[in-house]
Amino acid sequence: MKFIRLCLGLLAFAALAAAGVAVAANMTSSRNSDFYSPGKHQFYVWCASGESRTVYQDGATADDAQNKLYASQKASGKSTCWPMWQGKVSS
């Protein structure tokens, strides 16, 4: 009887673990597609001077938007600020 309970417990644990992996894979896939899709992206701009803030930038991809944002920061004299992608914003 203990053997059957142990087997059922292990089976239930394996099913829960598999479900958790499936959900995590789906979330990662969605986040990756957001990174490579066009639209408005949210960035946290960290500045060594303490002027950190959240900024939104349009781009063909998050990388494109980040490059535009980084260039605009440098052009405005904020050479110690770095944008970090947080996600795509739904319009």
Coordinates of C-alpha atoms in Angstrom, one line a residue:
M1 CA 0.0 0.0 0.0
K2 CA 2.9 2.4 0.8
F3 CA 4.4 1.6 -2.5
I4 CA 1.3 2.6 -4.4
R5 CA 1.0 5.9 -2.4
L6 CA 4.6 6.7 -3.1
C7 CA 4.2 6.0 -6.8
L8 CA 1.0 8.2 -7.0
G9 CA 2.8 10.9 -5.1
L10 CA 5.8 10.8 -7.5
L11 CA 3.4 10.8 -10.4
A12 CA 1.5 13.8 -9.1
F13 CA 4.8 15.7 -8.5
A14 CA 6.0 14.9 -12.0
A15 CA 2.7 16.2 -13.5
L16 CA 3.0 19.4 -11.5
A17 CA 6.6 19.9 -12.5
A18 CA 5.7 19.3 -16.2
A19 CA 2.9 21.9 -16.0
G20 CA 5.2 24.4 -14.4
V21 CA 7.8 24.0 -17.1
A22 CA 5.1 24.4 -19.8
V23 CA 3.9 27.6 -18.3
A24 CA 7.4 29.0 -17.9
A25 CA 8.3 28.1 -21.5
N26 CA 5.1 29.9 -22.7
M27 CA 6.0 33.0 -20.7
T28 CA 9.5 33.0 -22.0
S29 CA 8.4 32.6 -25.6
S30 CA 5.9 35.5 -25.3
R31 CA 8.6 37.7 -23.8
N32 CA 11.0 36.9 -26.6
S33 CA 8.4 37.7 -29.2
D34 CA 7.7 41.0 -27.5
F35 CA 11.4 41.8 -27.6
Y36 CA 11.5 41.3 -31.4
S37 CA 8.2 42.9 -32.3
P38 CA 7.7 46.5 -33.4
G39 CA 5.9 49.0 -31.2
K40 CA 6.3 51.0 -28.0
H41 CA 8.9 49.6 -25.5
Q42 CA 9.4 50.4 -21.9
F43 CA 12.9 51.1 -20.5
Y44 CA 14.2 51.9 -17.1
V45 CA 17.0 54.4 -17.7
W46 CA 19.6 54.1 -15.0
C47 CA 21.9 57.1 -14.5
A48 CA 25.0 57.2 -12.4
S49 CA 24.0 60.8 -11.5
G50 CA 20.8 59.6 -9.8
E51 CA 18.4 60.8 -12.5
S52 CA 17.0 57.3 -13.2
R53 CA 13.5 57.1 -14.6
T54 CA 11.1 55.0 -16.8
V55 CA 11.0 56.0 -20.5
Y56 CA 9.0 54.7 -23.5
Q57 CA 10.5 54.5 -27.0
D58 CA 9.0 53.3 -30.3
G59 CA 11.1 51.0 -32.4
A60 CA 11.1 48.1 -34.9
T61 CA 12.4 45.9 -32.1
A62 CA 13.4 46.5 -28.5
D63 CA 17.0 46.6 -29.6
D64 CA 16.2 49.3 -32.2
A65 CA 14.2 51.3 -29.6
Q66 CA 17.1 50.9 -27.1
N67 CA 19.6 52.2 -29.6
K68 CA 17.5 55.2 -30.4
L69 CA 17.0 55.9 -26.7
Y70 CA 20.7 55.5 -25.9
A71 CA 21.6 57.8 -28.8
S72 CA 19.2 60.5 -27.6
Q73 CA 20.6 60.2 -24.0
K74 CA 24.1 60.7 -25.3
A75 CA 23.0 63.6 -27.6
S76 CA 21.4 65.4 -24.6
G77 CA 24.7 65.2 -22.6
K78 CA 23.6 62.3 -20.3
S79 CA 26.6 60.1 -21.0
T80 CA 26.3 58.1 -17.7
C81 CA 22.7 56.8 -18.4
W82 CA 21.9 53.3 -19.7
P83 CA 18.4 52.2 -20.8
M84 CA 17.4 48.7 -19.7
W85 CA 14.5 47.0 -21.5
Q86 CA 11.5 46.1 -19.2
G87 CA 8.9 45.0 -21.8
K88 CA 6.7 45.9 -24.6
V89 CA 3.8 48.3 -23.8
S90 CA 0.3 47.5 -25.2
S91 CA -1.1 50.5 -27.0

